[in-house]
XYZ file of C-alpha atoms in Angstrom:
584
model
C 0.000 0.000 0.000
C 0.823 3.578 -0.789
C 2.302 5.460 2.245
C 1.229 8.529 3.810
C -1.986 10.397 5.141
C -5.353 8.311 4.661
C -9.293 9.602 5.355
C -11.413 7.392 7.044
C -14.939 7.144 6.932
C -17.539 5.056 7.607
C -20.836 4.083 5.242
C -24.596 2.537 6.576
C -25.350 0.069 3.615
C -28.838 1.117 4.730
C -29.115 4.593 4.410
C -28.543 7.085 1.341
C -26.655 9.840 3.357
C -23.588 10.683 2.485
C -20.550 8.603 4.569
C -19.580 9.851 7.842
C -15.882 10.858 8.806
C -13.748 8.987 11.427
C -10.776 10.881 11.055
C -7.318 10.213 9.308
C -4.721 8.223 9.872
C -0.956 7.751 8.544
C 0.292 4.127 7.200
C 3.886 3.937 7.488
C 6.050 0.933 6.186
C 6.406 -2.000 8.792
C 9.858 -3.308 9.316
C 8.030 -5.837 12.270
C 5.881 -7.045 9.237
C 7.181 -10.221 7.239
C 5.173 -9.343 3.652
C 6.362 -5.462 3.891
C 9.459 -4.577 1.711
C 11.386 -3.411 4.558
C 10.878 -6.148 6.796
C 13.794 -6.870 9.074
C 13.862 -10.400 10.554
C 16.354 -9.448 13.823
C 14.122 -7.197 16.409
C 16.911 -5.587 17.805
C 18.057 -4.297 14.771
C 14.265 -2.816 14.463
C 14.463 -0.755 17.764
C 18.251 0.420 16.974
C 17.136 1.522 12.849
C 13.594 2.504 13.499
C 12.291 3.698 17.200
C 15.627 4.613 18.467
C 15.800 8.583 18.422
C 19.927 8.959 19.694
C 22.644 7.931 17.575
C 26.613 8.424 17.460
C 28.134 9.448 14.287
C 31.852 8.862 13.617
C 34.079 11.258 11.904
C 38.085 12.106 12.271
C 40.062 10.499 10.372
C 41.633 7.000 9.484
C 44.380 7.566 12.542
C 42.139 9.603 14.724
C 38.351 8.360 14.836
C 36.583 10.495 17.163
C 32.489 10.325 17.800
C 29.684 12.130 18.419
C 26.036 12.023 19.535
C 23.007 13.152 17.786
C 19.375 13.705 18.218
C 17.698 12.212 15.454
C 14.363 12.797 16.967
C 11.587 10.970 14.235
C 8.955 10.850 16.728
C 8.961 14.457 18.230
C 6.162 17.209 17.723
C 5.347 18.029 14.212
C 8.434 15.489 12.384
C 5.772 13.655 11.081
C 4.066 15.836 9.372
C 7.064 17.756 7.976
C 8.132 13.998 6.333
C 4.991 13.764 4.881
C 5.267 17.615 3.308
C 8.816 16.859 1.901
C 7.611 14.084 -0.432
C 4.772 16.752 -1.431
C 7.764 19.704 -2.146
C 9.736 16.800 -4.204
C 10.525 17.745 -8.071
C 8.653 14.110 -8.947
C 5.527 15.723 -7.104
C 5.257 18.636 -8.748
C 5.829 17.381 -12.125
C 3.245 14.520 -12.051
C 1.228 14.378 -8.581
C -0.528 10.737 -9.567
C 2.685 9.265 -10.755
C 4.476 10.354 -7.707
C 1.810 8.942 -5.228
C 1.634 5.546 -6.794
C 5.461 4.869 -6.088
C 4.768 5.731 -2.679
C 4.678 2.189 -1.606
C 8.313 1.722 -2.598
C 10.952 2.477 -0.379
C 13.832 2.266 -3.359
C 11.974 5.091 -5.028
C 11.406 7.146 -1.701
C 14.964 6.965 -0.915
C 16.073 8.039 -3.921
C 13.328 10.876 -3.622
C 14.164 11.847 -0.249
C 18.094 11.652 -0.712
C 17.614 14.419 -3.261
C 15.065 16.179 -1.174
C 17.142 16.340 1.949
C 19.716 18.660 0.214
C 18.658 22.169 -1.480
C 19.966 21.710 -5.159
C 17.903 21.883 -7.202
C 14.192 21.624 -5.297
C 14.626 24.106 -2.663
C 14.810 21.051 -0.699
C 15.792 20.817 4.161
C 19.464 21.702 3.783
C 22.012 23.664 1.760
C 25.660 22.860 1.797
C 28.342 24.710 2.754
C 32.455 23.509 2.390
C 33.911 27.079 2.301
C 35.227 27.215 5.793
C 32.465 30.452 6.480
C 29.276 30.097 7.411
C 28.125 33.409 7.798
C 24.269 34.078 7.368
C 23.877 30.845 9.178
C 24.807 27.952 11.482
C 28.176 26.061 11.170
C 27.536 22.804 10.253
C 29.639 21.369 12.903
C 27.041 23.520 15.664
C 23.654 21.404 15.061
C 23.230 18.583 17.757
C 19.866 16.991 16.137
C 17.879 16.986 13.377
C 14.518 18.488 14.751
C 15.915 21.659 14.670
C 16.836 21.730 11.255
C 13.059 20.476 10.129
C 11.238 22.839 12.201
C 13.407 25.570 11.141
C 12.587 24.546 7.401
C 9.247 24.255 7.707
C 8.957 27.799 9.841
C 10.541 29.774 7.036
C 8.083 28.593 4.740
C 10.127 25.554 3.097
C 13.470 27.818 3.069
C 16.703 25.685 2.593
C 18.107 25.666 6.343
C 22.030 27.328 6.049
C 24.315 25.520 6.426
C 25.114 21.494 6.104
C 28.076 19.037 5.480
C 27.913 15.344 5.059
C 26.871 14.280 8.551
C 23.945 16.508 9.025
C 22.976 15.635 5.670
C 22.968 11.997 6.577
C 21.047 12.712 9.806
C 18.535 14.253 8.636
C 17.712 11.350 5.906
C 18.332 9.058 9.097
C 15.370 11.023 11.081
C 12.808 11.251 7.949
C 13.330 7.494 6.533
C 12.836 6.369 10.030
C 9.989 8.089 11.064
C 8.371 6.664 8.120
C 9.470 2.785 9.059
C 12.379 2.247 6.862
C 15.340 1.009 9.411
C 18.396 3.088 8.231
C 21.496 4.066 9.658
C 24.750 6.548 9.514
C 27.692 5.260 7.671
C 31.199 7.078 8.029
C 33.995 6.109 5.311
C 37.148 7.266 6.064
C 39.406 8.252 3.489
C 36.539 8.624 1.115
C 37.362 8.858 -2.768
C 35.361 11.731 -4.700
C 36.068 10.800 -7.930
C 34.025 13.068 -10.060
C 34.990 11.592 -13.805
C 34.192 8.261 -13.467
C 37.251 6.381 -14.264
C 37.590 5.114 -10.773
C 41.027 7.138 -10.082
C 41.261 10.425 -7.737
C 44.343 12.355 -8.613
C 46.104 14.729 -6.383
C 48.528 17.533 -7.586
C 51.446 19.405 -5.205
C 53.569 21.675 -6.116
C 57.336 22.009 -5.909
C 56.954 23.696 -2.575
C 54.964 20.700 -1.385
C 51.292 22.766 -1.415
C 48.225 20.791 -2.123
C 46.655 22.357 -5.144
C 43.211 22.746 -6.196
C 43.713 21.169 -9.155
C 40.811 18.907 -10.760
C 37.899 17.724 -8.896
C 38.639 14.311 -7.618
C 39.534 14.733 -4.078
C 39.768 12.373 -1.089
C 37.597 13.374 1.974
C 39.106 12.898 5.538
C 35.704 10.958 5.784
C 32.119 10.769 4.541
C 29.298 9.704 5.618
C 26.348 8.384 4.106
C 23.176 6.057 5.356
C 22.456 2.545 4.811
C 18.377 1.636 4.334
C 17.095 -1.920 4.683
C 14.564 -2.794 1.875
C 14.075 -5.748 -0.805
C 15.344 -4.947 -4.688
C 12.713 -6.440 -6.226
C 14.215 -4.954 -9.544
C 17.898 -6.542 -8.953
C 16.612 -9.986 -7.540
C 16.809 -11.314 -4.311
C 20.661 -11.757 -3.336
C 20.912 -7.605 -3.663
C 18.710 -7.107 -1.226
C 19.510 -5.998 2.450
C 21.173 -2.881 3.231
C 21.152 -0.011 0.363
C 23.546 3.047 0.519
C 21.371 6.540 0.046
C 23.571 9.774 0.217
C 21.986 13.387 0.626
C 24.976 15.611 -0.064
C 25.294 17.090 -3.270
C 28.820 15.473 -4.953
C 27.392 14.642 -8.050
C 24.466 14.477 -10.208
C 22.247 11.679 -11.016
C 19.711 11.589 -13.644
C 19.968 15.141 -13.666
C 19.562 15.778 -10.316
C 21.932 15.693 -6.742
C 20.426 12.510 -5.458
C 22.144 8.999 -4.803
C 21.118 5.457 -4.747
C 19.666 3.011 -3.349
C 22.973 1.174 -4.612
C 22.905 -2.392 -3.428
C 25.832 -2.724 -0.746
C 26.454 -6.299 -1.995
C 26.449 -4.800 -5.697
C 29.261 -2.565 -4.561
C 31.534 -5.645 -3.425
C 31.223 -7.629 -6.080
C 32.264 -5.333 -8.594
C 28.391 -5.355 -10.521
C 28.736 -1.382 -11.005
C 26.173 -1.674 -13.715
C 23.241 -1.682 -11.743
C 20.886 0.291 -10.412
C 21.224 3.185 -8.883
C 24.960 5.399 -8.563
C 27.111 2.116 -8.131
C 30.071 3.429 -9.788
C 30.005 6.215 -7.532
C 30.025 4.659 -4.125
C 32.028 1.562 -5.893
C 34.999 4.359 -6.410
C 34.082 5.970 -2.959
C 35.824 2.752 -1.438
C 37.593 1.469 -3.889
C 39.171 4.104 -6.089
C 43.208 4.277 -7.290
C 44.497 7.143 -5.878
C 47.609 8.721 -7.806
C 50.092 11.765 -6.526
C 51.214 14.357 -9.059
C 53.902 16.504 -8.775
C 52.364 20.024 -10.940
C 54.890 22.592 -12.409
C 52.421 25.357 -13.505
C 55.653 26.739 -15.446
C 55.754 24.362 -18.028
C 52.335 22.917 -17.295
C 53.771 19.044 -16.918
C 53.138 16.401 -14.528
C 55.142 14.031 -12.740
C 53.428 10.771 -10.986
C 54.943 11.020 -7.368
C 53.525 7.624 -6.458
C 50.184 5.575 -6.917
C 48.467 3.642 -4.247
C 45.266 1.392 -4.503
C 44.846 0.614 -0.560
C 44.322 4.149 0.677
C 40.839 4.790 -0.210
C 37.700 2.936 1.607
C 39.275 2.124 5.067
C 37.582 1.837 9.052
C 34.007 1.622 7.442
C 31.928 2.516 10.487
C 28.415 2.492 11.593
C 26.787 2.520 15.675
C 26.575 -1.080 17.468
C 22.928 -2.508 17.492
C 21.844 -1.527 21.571
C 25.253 -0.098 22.248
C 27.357 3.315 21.766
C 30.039 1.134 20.554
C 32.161 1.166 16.965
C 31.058 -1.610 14.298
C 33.235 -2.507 11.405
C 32.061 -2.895 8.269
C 34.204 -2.356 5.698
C 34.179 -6.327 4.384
C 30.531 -5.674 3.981
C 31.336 -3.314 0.972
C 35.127 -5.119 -0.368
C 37.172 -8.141 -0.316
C 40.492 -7.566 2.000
C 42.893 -4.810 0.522
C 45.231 -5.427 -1.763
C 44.318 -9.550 -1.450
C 43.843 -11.222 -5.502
C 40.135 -11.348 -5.056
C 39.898 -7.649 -3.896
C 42.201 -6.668 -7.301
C 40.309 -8.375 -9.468
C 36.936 -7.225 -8.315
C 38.513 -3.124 -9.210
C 39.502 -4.890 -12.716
C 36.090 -6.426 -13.602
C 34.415 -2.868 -12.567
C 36.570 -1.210 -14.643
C 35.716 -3.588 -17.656
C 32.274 -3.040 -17.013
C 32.423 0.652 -16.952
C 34.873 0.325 -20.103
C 37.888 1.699 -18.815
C 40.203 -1.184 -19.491
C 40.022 -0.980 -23.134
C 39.814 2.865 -23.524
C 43.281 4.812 -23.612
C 43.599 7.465 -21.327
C 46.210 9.807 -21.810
C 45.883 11.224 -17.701
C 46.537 7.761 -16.713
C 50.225 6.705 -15.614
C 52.352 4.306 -17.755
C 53.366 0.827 -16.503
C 57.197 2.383 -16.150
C 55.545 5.340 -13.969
C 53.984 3.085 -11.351
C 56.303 0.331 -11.167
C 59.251 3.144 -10.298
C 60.796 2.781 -7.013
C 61.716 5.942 -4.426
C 65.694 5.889 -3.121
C 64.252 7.401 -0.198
C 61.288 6.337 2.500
C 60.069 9.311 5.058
C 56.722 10.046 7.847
C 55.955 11.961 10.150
C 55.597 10.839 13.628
C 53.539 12.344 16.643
C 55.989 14.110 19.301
C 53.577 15.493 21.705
C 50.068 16.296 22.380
C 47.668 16.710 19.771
C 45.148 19.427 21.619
C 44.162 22.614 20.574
C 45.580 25.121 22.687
C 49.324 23.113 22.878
C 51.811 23.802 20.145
C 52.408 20.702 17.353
C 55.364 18.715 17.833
C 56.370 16.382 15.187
C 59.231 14.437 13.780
C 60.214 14.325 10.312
C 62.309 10.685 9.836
C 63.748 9.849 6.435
C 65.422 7.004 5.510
C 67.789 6.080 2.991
C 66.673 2.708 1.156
C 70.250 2.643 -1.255
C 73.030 1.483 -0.377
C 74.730 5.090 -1.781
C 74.432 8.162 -0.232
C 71.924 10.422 -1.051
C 70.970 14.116 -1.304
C 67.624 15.275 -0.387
C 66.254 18.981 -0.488
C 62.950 19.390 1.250
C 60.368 21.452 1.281
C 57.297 21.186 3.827
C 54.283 23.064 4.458
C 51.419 22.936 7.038
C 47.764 24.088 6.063
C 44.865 24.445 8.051
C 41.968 22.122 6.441
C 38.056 21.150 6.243
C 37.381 17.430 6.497
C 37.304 17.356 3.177
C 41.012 18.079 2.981
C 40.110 21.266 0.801
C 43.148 23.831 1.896
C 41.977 27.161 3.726
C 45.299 28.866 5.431
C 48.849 28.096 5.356
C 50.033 27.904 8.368
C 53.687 27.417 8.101
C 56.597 26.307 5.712
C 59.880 25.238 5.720
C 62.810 23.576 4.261
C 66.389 21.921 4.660
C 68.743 19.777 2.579
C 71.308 17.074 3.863
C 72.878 14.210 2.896
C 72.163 10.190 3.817
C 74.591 7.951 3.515
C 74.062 4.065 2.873
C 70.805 3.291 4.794
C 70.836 5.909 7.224
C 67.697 7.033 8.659
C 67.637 10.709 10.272
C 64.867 12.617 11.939
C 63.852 16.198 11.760
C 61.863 17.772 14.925
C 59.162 20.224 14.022
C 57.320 22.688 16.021
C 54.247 24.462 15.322
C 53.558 26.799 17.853
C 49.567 27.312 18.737
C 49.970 31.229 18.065
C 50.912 29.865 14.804
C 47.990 27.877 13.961
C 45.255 29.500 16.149
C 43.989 31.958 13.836
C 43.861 29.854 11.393
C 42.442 26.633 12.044
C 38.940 25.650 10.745
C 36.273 24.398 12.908
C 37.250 20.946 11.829
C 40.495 21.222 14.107
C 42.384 19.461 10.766
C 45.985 20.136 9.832
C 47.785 19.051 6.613
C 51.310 18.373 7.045
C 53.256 18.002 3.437
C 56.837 17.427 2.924
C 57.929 17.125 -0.841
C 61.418 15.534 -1.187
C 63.590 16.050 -4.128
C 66.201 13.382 -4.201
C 69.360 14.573 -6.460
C 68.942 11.490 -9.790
C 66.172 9.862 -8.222
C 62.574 10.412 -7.737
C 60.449 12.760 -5.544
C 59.130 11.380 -2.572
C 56.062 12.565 -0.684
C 55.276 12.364 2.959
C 52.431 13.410 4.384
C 50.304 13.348 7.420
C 46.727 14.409 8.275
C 47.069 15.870 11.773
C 43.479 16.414 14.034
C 43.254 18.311 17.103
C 41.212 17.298 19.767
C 38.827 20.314 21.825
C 39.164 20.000 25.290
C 36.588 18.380 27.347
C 33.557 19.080 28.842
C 31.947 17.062 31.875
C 28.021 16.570 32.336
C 27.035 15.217 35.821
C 23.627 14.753 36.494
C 22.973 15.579 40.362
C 19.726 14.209 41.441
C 18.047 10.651 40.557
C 15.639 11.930 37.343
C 11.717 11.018 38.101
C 8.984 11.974 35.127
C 7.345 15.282 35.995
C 10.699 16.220 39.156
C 13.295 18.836 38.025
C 16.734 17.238 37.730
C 19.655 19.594 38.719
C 22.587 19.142 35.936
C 25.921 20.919 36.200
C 27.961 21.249 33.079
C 31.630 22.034 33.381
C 33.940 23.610 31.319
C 38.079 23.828 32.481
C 40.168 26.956 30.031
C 43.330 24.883 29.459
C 44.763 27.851 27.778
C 47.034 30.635 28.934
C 44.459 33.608 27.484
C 40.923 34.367 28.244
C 38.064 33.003 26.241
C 34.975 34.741 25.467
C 31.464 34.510 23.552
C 31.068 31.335 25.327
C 27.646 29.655 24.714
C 26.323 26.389 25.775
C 23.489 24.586 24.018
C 20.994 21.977 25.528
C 19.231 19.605 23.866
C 17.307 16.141 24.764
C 14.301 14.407 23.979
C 11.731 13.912 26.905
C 14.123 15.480 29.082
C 13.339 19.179 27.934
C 11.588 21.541 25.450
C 13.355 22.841 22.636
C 16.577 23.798 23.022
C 17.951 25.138 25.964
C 20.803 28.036 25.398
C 22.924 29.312 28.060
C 25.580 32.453 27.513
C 28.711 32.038 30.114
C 31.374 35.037 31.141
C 34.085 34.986 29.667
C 37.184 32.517 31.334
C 40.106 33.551 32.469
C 42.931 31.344 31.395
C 42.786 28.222 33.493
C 39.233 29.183 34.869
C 36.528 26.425 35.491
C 33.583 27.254 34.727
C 30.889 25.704 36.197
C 26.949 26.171 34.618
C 24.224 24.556 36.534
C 20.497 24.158 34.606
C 17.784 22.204 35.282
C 15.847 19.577 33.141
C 12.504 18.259 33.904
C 11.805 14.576 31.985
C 8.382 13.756 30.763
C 8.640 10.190 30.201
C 10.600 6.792 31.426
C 13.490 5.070 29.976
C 16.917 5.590 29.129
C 16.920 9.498 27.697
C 20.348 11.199 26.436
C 21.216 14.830 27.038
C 23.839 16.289 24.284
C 25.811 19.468 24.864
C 27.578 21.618 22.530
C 29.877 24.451 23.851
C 31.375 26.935 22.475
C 33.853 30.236 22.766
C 35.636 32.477 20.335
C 38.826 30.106 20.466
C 37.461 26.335 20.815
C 34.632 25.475 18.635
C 31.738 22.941 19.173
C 32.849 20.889 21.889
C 30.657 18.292 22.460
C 29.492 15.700 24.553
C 26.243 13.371 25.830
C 25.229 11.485 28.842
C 22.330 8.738 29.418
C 19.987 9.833 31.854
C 17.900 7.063 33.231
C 14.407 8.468 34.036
């Protein structure tokens, strides 16, 4: 049956009035239901991908995962109601109403509706996107704590795209809407996500001499990504492609026309069978892609390959445990182990499918390109902290591989970044030469101070360290590292035993671990059944190494395990957050 808002009424076979009117009600899809197209068999995956309202969403990157909750809130106030409007604002809607309303009753063509619906390209649809680094004339993307917000806000301004989103937000608001209307879905995160936006399943990177990342192209490869996963049969692919179905809101790229993407068939992506339905190249390359390093000279407009590398891209797929706030796993769900025989020649029958193997490409390396081997090995290792507020300590180690001696010039830069690795500010540069002999290894310390980096760091906290090495006769070698901060923390107790309908004293406290004052501090509040809205609390200013400590009170309207999230905020730390279960 067609979802959505039904009349009911009620007919006497006896009489010749006209029927009488119960009411309305809304028929949703039914996960608990074996005949229904999203019917899950395992119960506990029901109550984690359809009635819970809290999730955790994982971002960082590969070396540094960190977490966060969110309020995904499908069952508050007026979320209903707004889900239902969205699929009437939808460009299939307005084009053809009747057409539109019979696919209601599939959840492939909802998703695909909704994932273009949940960004603002093209259909003035919840959210518009924002990766510039400034996000004035709205909210930060990295500020939102739950999804009602956003829908209520959309909805208030009389269906006015809500400023501004990135992937996560985009993700949980598709989370919220497909499971308030049944469909169990959840957040993915990929980190060290491929954007490759020519379809040849290959993201290329260019750097300069001086070692700066340019903006070259428009493959790039995203810190991490996330996307959602929705449970639903493919009638149209046949049985063994059903199961969980990647949707993704953001706008990358378009499909049919439009930014929307999916349902792709998760077991479609590991097997290499990019020719079906929907975007399956896309989110094959996403976790699968090549990734090749070019050295640019703008000079003479040539390009050198630095080095390729096929088992970068696609790692730490992650999702929320089932019951628990734990980590899952999942990258084997979407590819054969890395650089195994079975994993290669899955990338080499996509490719053949998607006719790439046959085709010349004059951007590609030659054989003699990628098969060359560096004189030289280098990283950079960790040689302190890694807070915001504390200067950046690292060590630069290179290693001779030769059994000659060898002379290496290098030059290194440091730029502030979005989690998309797009560059914003340099922070810092430098270079030396020197000389290895036979198979020495020597290391370089490094030290970026905080006054350095402070003003300008992004809200992501990310760093880009880059050192290019010209070896005299050899090749260049490139060593990177992408560096996160972590904010300080903040500490919610909860000071009184929480009873429906009692006022629960909280206390929120904030420590300034740095030696100058912060100001424009603001806290924000929000929980389901444990307050109204949100709650929004301005703070003094801190003196450097002042606690701060804010004291509110909640008052819970139902039972069960609730979660209170907190986001705080100041002119030099941005959106520190954290949660805590209360048990009402």
């Amino acid at each position: 049956a067609v979802i959505g808002r039904y009349k009911l009424s009620v007919q006497r076979t006896s009489s010749s009035s006209s029927p009488a009117s119960l009411g309305t009600f809304v028929l949703l899809f039914n996960p608990w239901s074996a005949g229904d197209d999203v019917f899950m068999p395992n119960k506990a995956e029901c109550e984690e991908y359809v009635l819970e309202e809290f999730g955790i969403i994982f971002g960082g990157n590969k070396d540094h995962i960190n977490s966060f909750g969110w309020n995904f809130g499908q069952f508050q106030g007026d979320i209903l109601n707004i889900c239902l409007s969205m699929l009437d604002r939808s460009l299939n809607y307005r084009q053809d109403p009747v057409t539109d309303v019979s696919h209601r009753n599939d959840p492939k063509y909802l998703g695909r509706v909704l994932s273009a619906m949940v960004n603002a390209n093209d259909d003035q649809g919840v959210l518009l996107g924002n990766w510039s680094g400034n996000y004035e004339g709205g909210k930060s993307p990295s500020s939102w704590t739950g999804s009602g917000e956003i829908l209520q806000n959309w909805k208030e301004s009389g269906f006015k795209p809500v400023r501004y989103g990135q992937c996560w937000v985009f993700a949980a608001v598709l989370t919220t809407v497909l499971r308030c209307l049944g469909i169990p879905t959840r957040t993915v995160t990929n980190f060290s996500s491929a954007h490759d936006a020519d379809g040849n399943l290959r993201v290329d990177e260019f750097y300069d001499a001086s070692g700066n990342h340019l903006e070259m192209g428009t493959d790039s490869i995203w810190n991490f990504h996330v996307w959602n996963e929705s449970w639903f049969s493919r009638s149209d692919l046949g049985p063994s492609y059903s199961g969980w179905q990647v949707l993704d809101a953001t706008p990358q790229e378009e499909s049919g026309g439009i930014y929307q993407c999916g349902p792709t068939s998760r077991t479609a992506v590991k097997e290499g069978e990019v020719e079906l339905d929907f975007d399956c190249p896309f989110v094959f390359a996403e976790v699968n892609a090549d990734c090749m390093y070019w050295n640019y000279d703008p000079a003479a407009a040539k390009k050198t390959l630095i080095f390729s590398k096929s088992t970068v891209i696609g790692q730490f797929i992650s999702t929320k445990a089932v019951g628990r706030d734990d980590r899952v796993d999942i990258t084997n769900d979407y590819k054969y182990e890395e650089g195994s025989t079975k994993e290669r020649d899955i990338f080499k029958k996509a490719r053949k499918k998607l006719g790439l193997e046959d085709k010349f490409d004059p951007t590609a390396p030659t054989p003699q390109e990628i098969d060359q081997k560096p004189d030289i090995s280098g990283k950079f290792k960790v040689a302190g902290p890694l807070e915001v507020g504390k200067d950046l300590k690292l060590i630069l180690v290179l290693a001779n591989l030769q059994s000659d001696a060898k002379t290496v010039h290098v030059n290194m830069t440091a730029w502030s970044t979005l989690y998309t690795r797009r560059p914003v500010h340099e922070i810092w540069k430098d270079s030396i030469s020197l000389t290895l002999s036979p198979k020495e290894e020597k290391q370089f310390p490094i030290k970026i101070s905080y006054s350095e980096y402070q003003q300008q760091l992004t809200r992501d906290n990310m760093i880009q360290v880059t050192g290019l090495c010209h070896v005299e006769g050899g090749l260049q070698v490139l060593v990177q590292r992408d560096i996160i901060l972590d904010n300080p923390a903040i500490d919610i107790q909860v000071l009184d035993e929480a009873k429906v309908n009692k006022e629960v004293n909280v206390e929120v406290v904030f420590t300034n671990p740095i030696h100058t004052e912060v100001k424009d501090c603001v806290l924000q509040v929000e929980g389901n059944d444990l307050l109204r809205g949100i709650l929004e609390i301005n703070i003094p200013p801190l003196k450097a190494s002042e606690k701060s400590s804010i004291k509110f009170k909640l008052i819970p309207s139902e039972t069960g395990p609730k979660h209170l999230l907190v986001n705080f905020s100041c002119d030099k730390f941005a959106d520190i957050k954290t949660f805590k279960m209360v048990n009402v």
